[in-house]
PDB file of C-alpha atoms in Angstrom:
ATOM      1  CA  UNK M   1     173.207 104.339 127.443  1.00 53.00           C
ATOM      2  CA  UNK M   2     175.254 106.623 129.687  1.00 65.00           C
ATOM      3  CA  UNK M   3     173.666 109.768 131.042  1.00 70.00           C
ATOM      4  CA  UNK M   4     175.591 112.479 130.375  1.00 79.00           C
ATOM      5  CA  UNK M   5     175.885 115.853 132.171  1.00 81.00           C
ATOM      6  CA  UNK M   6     174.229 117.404 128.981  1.00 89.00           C
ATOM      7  CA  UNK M   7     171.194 114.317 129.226  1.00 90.00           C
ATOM      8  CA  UNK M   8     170.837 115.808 132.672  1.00 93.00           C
ATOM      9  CA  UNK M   9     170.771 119.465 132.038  1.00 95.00           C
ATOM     10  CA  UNK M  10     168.470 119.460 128.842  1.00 96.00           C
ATOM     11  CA  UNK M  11     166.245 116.833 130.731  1.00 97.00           C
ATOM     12  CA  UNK M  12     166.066 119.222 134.036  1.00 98.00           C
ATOM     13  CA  UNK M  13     165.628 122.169 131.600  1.00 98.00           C
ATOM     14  CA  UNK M  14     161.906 120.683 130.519  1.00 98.00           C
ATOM     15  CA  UNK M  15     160.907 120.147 133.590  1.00 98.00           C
ATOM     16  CA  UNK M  16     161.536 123.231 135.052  1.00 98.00           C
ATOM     17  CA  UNK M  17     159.435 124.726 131.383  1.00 98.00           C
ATOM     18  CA  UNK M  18     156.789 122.899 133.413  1.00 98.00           C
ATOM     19  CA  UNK M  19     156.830 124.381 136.111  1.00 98.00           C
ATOM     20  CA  UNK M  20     157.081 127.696 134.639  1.00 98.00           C
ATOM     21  CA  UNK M  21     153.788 127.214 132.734  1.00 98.00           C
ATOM     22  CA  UNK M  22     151.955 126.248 135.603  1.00 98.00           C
ATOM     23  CA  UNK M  23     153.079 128.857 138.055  1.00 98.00           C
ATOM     24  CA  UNK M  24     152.768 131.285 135.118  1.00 98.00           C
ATOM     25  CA  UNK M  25     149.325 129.867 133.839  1.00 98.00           C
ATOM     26  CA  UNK M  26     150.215 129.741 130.479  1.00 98.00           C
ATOM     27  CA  UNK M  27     148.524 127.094 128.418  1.00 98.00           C
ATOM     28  CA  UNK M  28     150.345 127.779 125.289  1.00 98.00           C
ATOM     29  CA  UNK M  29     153.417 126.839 126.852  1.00 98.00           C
ATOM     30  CA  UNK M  30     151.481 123.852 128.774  1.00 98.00           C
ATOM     31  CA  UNK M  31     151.154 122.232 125.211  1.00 98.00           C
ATOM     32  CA  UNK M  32     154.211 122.451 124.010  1.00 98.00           C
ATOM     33  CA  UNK M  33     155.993 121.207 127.097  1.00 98.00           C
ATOM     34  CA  UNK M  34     153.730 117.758 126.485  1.00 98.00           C
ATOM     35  CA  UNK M  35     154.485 115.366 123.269  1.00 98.00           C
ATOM     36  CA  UNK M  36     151.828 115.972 120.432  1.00 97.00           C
ATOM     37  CA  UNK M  37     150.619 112.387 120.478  1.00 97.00           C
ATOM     38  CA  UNK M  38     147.414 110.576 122.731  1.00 97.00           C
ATOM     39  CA  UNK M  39     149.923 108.771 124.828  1.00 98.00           C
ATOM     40  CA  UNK M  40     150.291 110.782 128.070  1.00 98.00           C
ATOM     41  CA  UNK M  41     148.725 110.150 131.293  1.00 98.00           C
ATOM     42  CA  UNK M  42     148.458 112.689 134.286  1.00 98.00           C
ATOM     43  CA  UNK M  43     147.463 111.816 137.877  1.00 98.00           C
ATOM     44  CA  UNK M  44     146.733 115.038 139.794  1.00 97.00           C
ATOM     45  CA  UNK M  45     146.514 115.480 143.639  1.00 96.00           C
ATOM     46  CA  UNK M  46     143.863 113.467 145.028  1.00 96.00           C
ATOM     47  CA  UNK M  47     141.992 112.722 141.310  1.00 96.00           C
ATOM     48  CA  UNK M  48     142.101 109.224 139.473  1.00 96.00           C
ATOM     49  CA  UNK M  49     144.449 109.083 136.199  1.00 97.00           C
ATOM     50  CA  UNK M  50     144.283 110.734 132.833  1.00 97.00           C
ATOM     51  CA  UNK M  51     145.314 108.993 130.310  1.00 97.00           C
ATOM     52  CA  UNK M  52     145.482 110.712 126.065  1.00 98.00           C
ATOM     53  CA  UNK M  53     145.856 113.991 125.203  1.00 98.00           C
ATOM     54  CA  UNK M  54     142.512 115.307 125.580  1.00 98.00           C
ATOM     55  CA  UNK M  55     141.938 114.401 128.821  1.00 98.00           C
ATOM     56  CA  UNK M  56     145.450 115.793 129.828  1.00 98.00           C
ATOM     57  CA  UNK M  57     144.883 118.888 128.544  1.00 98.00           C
ATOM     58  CA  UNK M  58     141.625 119.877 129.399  1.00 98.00           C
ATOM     59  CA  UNK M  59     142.726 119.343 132.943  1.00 98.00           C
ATOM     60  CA  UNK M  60     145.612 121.691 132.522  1.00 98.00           C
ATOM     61  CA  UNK M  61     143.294 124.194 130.969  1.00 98.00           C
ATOM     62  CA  UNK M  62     141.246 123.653 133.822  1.00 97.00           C
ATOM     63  CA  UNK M  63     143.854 124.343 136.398  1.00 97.00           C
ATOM     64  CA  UNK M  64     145.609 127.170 135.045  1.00 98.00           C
ATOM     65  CA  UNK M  65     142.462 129.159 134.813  1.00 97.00           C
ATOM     66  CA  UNK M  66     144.000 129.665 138.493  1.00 97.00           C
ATOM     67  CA  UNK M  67     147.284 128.774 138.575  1.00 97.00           C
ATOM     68  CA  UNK M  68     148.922 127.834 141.669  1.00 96.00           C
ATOM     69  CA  UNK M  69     152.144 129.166 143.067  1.00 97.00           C
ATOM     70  CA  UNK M  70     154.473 126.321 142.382  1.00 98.00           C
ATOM     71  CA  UNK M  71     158.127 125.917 142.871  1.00 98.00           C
ATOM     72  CA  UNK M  72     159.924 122.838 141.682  1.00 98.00           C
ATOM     73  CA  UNK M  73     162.725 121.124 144.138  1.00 97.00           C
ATOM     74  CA  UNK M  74     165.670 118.938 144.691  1.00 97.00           C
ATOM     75  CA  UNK M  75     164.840 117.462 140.792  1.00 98.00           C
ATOM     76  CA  UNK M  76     166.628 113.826 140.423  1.00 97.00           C
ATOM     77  CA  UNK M  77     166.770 113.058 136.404  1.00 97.00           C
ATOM     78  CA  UNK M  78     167.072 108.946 135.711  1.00 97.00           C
ATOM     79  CA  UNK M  79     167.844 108.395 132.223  1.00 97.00           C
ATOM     80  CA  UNK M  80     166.198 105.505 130.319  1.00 97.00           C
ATOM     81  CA  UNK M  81     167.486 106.076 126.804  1.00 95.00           C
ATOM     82  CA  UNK M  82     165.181 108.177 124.952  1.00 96.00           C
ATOM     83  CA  UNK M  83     162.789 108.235 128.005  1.00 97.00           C
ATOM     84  CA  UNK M  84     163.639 109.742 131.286  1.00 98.00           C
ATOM     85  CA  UNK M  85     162.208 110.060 134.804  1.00 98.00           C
ATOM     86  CA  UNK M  86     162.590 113.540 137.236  1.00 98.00           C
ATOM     87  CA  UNK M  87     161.365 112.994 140.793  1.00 98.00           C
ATOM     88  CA  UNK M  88     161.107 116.076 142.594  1.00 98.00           C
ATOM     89  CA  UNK M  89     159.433 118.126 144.904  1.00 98.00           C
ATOM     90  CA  UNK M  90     156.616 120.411 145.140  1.00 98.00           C
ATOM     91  CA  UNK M  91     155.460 123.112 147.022  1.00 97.00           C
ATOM     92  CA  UNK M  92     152.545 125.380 146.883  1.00 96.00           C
ATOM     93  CA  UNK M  93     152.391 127.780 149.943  1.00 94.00           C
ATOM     94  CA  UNK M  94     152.627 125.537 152.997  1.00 93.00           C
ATOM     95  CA  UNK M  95     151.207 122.278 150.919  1.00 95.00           C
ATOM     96  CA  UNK M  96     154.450 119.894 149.885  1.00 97.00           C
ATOM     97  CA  UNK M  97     154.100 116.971 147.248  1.00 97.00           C
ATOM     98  CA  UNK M  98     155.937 114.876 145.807  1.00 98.00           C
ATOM     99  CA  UNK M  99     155.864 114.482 141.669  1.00 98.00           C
ATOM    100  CA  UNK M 100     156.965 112.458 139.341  1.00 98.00           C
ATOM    101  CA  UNK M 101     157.582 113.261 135.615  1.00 98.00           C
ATOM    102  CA  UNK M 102     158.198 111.468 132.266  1.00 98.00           C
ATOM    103  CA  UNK M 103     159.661 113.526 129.931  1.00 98.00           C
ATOM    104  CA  UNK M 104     160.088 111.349 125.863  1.00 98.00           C
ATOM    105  CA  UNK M 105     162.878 112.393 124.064  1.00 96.00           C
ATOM    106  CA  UNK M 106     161.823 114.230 120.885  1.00 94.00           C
ATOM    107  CA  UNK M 107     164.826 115.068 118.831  1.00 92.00           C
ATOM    108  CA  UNK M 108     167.150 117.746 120.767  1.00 89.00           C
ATOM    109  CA  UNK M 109     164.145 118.428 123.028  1.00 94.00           C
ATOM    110  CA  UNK M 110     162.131 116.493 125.720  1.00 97.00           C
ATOM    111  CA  UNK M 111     158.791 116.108 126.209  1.00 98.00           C
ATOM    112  CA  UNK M 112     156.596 115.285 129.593  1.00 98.00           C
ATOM    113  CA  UNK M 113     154.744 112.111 128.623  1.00 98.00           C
ATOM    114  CA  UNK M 114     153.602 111.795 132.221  1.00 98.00           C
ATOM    115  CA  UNK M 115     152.867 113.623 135.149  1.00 98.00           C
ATOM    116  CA  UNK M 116     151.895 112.653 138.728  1.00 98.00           C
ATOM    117  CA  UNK M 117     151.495 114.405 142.063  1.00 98.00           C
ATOM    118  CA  UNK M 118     150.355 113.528 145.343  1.00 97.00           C
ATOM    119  CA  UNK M 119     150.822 115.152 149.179  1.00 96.00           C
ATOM    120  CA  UNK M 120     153.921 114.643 151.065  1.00 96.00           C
ATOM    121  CA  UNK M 121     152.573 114.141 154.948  1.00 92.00           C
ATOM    122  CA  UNK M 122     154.149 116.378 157.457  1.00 83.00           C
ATOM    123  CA  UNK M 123     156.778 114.563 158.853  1.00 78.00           C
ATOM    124  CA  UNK M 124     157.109 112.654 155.198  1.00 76.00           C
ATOM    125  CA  UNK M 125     160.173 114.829 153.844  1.00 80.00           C
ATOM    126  CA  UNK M 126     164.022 113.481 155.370  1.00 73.00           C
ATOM    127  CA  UNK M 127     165.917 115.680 156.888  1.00 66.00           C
ATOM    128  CA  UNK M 128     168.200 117.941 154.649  1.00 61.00           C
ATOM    129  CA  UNK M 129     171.320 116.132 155.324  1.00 52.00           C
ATOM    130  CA  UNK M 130     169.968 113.024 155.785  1.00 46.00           C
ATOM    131  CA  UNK M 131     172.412 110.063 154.471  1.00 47.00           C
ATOM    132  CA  UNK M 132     169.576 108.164 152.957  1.00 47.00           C
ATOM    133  CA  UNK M 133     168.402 104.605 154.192  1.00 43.00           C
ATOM    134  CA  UNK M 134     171.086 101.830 152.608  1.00 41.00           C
ATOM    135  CA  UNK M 135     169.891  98.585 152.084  1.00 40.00           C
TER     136      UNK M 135
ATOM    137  CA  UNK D   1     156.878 101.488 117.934  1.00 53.00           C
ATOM    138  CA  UNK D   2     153.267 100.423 117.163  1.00 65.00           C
ATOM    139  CA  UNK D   3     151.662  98.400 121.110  1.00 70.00           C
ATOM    140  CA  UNK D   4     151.217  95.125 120.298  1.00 78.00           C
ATOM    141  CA  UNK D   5     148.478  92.977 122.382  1.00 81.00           C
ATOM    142  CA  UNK D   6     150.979  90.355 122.881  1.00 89.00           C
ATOM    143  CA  UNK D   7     153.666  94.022 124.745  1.00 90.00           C
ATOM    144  CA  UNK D   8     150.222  95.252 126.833  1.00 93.00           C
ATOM    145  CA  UNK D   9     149.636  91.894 127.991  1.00 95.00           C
ATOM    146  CA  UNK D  10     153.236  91.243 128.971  1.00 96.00           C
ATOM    147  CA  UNK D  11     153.357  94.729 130.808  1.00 97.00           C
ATOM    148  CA  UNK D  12     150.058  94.014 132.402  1.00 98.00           C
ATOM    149  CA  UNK D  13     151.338  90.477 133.499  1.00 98.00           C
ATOM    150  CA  UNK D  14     154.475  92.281 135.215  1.00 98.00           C
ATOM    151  CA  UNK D  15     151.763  94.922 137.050  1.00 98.00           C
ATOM    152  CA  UNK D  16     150.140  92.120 138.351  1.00 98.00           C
ATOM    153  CA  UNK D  17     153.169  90.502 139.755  1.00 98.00           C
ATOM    154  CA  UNK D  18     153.935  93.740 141.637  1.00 98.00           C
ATOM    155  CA  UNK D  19     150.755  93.717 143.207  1.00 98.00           C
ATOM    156  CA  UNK D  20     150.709  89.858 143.814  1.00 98.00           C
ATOM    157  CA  UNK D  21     153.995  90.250 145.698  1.00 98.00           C
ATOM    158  CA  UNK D  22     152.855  93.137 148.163  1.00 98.00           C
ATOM    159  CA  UNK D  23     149.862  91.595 149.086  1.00 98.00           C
ATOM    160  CA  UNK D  24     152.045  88.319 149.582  1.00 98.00           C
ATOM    161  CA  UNK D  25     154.204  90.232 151.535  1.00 98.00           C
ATOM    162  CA  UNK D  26     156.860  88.147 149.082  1.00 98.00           C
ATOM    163  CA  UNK D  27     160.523  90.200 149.288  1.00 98.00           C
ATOM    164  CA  UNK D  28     161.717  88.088 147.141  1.00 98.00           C
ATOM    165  CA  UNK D  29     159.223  87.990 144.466  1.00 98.00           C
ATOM    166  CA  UNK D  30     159.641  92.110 145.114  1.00 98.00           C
ATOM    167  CA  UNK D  31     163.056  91.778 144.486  1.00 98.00           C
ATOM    168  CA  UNK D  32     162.310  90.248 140.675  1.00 98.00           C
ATOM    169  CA  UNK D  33     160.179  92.433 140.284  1.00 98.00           C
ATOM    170  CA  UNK D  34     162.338  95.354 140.122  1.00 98.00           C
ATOM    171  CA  UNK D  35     165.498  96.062 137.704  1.00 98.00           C
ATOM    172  CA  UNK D  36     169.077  95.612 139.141  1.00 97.00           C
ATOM    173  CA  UNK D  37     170.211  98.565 138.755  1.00 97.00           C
ATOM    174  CA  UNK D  38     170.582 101.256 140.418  1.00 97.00           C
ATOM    175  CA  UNK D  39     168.147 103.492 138.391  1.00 98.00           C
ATOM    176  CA  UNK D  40     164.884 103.293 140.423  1.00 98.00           C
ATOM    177  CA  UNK D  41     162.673 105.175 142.265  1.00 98.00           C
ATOM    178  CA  UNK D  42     159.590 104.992 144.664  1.00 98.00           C
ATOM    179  CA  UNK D  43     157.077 107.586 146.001  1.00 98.00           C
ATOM    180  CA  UNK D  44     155.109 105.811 148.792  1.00 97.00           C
ATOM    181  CA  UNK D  45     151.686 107.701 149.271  1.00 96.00           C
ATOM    182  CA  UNK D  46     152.498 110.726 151.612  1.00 96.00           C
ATOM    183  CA  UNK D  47     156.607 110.475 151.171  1.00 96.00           C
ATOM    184  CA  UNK D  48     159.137 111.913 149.691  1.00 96.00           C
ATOM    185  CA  UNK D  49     160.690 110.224 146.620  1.00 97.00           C
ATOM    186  CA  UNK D  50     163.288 107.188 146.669  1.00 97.00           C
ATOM    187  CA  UNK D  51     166.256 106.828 144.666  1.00 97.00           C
ATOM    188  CA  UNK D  52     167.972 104.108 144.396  1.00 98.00           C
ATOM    189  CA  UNK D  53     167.548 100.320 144.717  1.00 98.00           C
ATOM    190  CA  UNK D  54     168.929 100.326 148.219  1.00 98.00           C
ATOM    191  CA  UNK D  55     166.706 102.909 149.370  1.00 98.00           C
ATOM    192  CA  UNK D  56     163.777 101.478 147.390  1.00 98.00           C
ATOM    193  CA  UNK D  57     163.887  97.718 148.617  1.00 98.00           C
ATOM    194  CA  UNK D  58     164.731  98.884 152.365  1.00 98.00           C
ATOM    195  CA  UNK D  59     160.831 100.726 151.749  1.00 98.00           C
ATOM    196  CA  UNK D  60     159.522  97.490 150.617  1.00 98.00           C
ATOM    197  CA  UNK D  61     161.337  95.643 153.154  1.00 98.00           C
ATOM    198  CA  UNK D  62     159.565  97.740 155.703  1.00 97.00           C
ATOM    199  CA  UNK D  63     156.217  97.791 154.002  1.00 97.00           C
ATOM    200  CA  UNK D  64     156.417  94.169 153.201  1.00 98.00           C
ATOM    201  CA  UNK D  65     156.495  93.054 157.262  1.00 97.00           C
ATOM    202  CA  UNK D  66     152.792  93.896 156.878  1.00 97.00           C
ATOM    203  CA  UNK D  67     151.951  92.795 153.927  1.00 97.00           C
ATOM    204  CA  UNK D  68     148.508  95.769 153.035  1.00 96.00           C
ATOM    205  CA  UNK D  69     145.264  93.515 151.380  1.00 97.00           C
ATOM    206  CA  UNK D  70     146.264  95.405 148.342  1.00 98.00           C
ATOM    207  CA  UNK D  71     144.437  95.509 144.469  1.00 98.00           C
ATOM    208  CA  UNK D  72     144.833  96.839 141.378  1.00 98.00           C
ATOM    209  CA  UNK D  73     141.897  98.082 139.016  1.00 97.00           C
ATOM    210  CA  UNK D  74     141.684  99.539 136.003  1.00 97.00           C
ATOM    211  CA  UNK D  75     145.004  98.921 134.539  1.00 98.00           C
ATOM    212  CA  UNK D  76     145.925 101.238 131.257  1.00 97.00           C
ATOM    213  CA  UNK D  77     149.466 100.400 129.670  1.00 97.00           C
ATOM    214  CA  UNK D  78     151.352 102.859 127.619  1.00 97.00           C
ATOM    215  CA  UNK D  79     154.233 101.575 125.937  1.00 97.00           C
ATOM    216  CA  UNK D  80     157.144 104.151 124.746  1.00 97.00           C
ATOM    217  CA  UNK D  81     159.509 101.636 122.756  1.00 95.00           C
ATOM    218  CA  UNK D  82     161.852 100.158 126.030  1.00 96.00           C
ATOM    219  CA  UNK D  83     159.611 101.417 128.322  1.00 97.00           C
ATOM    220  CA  UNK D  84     156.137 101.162 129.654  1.00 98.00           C
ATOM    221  CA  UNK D  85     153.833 102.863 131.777  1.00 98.00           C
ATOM    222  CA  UNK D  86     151.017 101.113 133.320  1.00 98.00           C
ATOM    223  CA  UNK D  87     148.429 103.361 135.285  1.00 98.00           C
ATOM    224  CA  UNK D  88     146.130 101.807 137.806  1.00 98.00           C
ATOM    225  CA  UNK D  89     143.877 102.375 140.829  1.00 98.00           C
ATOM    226  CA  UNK D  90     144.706 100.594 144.141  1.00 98.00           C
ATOM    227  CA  UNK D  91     142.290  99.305 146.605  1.00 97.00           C
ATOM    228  CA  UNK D  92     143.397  98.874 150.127  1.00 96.00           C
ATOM    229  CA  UNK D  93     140.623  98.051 152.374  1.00 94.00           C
ATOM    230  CA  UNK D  94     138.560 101.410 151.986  1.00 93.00           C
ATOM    231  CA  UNK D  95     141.759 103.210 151.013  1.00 95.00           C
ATOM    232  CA  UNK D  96     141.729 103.985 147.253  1.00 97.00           C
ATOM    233  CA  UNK D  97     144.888 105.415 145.537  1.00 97.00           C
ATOM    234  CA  UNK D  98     145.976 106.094 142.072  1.00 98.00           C
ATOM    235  CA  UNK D  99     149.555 104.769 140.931  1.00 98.00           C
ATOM    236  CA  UNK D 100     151.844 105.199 138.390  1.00 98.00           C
ATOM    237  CA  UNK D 101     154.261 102.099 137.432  1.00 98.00           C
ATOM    238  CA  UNK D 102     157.259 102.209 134.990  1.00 98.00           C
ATOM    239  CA  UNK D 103     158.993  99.095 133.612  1.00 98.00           C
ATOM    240  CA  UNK D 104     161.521  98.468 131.487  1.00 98.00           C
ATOM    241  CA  UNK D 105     162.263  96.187 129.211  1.00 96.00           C
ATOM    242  CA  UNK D 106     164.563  93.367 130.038  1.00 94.00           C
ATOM    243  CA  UNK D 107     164.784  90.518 127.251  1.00 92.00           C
ATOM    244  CA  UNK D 108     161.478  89.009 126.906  1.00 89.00           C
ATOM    245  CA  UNK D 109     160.818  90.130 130.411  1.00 94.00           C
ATOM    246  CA  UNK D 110     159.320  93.810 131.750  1.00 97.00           C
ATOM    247  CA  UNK D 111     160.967  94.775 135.193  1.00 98.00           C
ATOM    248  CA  UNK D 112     159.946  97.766 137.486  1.00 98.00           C
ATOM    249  CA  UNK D 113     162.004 101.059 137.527  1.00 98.00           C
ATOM    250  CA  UNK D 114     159.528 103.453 138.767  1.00 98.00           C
ATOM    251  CA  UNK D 115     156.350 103.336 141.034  1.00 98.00           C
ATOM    252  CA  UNK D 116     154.032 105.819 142.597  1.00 98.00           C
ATOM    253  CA  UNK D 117     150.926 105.590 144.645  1.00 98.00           C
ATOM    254  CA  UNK D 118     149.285 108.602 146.395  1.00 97.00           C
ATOM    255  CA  UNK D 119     144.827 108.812 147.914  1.00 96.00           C
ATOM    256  CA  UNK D 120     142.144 109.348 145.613  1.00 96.00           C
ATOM    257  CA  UNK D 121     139.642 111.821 147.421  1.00 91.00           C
ATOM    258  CA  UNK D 122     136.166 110.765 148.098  1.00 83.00           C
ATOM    259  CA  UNK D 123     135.145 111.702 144.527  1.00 78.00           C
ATOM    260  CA  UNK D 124     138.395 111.629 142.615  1.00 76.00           C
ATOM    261  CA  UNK D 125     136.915 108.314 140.925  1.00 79.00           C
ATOM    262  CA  UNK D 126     135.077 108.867 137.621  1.00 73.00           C
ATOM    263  CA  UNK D 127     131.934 107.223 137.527  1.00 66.00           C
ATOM    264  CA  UNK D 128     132.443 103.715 135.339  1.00 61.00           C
ATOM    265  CA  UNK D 129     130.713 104.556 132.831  1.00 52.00           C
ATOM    266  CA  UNK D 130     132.059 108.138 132.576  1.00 46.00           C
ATOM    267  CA  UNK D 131     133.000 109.062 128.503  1.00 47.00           C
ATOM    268  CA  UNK D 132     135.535 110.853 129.813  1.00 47.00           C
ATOM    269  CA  UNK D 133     136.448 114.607 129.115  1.00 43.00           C
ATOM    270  CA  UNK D 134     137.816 115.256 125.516  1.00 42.00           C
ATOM    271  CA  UNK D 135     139.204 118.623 124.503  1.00 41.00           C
TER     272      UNK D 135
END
């Protein structure tokens, strides 16, 4: 399947909803932005992985009884038909990580399936106009 | 799409081949491992994301000249019709990470699109016999 502009947009849309309930602390949203069903798993910063609904959740309740001041960047969408991947950036103050969500396609919406973050070391971001490393 | 024994085990099997080919330090196993296209990505623990086959397999070209005495524990598999998800904790020497591993369906075969390791903290591991946390 071809990813579209539109794939793209709607896909970068719920992950940015993400990030807007965590920054924003807002649990109600938190739920909706995940798919209703037990199979999501969550790896936070430094912890082991989550995996069903419970789990994920109660660690989201958790950590927006403070929530950090996160801003998403440079989000790269990969489309796997009705599953898709964002890799991005995050930064909270001076810490930077690096995340990686799974959003399942749920009828005209997406939903995170998956979420993972872990530090990016100083020194561990490229250069903005770096070409990239070519095989 | 109900997960079958027979689709966990299959997924699990591919895992295992990941792992079995970084320890190896076997490019070429790493190679089959991973989908031909160009839809992949890589978070090495403390980087920033890779997109890209070329820029993934140069990082496991690099990686792979010494080969880290890497395993896998605690393997969960979430499967998400084409695609699958397979959680895990690493072992490297004293080093313990959590990773995230996506592959994809590919005829009878499952090969990688996605992976991402980052540290555990000294405490990040849940106790084995832990119920876990429920909501």
């Amino acid at each position: 399947m071809a990813q579209t502009d539109d794939d793209e947009r709607t896909i970068l849309s719920a992950n940015a909803r993400f990030y807007r309930a965590m920054a924003a602390g807002d649990m109600a949203s938190m739920r909706e932005v995940w798919a209703e069903h037990d199979r999501l798993a969550c790896t936070h910063p430094g912890h082991a992985p989550l995996v069903g609904r419970g789990a994920v959740m109660q660690s989201w309740f958790d950590i927006l009884q403070s929530p950090p001041p996160i801003a998403c960047e440079s989000p790269r969408a990969l489309l796997f038909g009705d599953l898709a991947l964002v890799s991005c950036i995050e930064r909270i103050g001076e810490h930077v990580l690096a995340a990686s969500n799974v959003f399942e396609r749920d009828g005209r919406a997406w939903r995170m399936v998956h979420h993972h973050a872990g530090p990016v070391q100083d020194g561990g971001l490229p250069p903005p106009a770096s070409p990239g490393r070519v095989h």
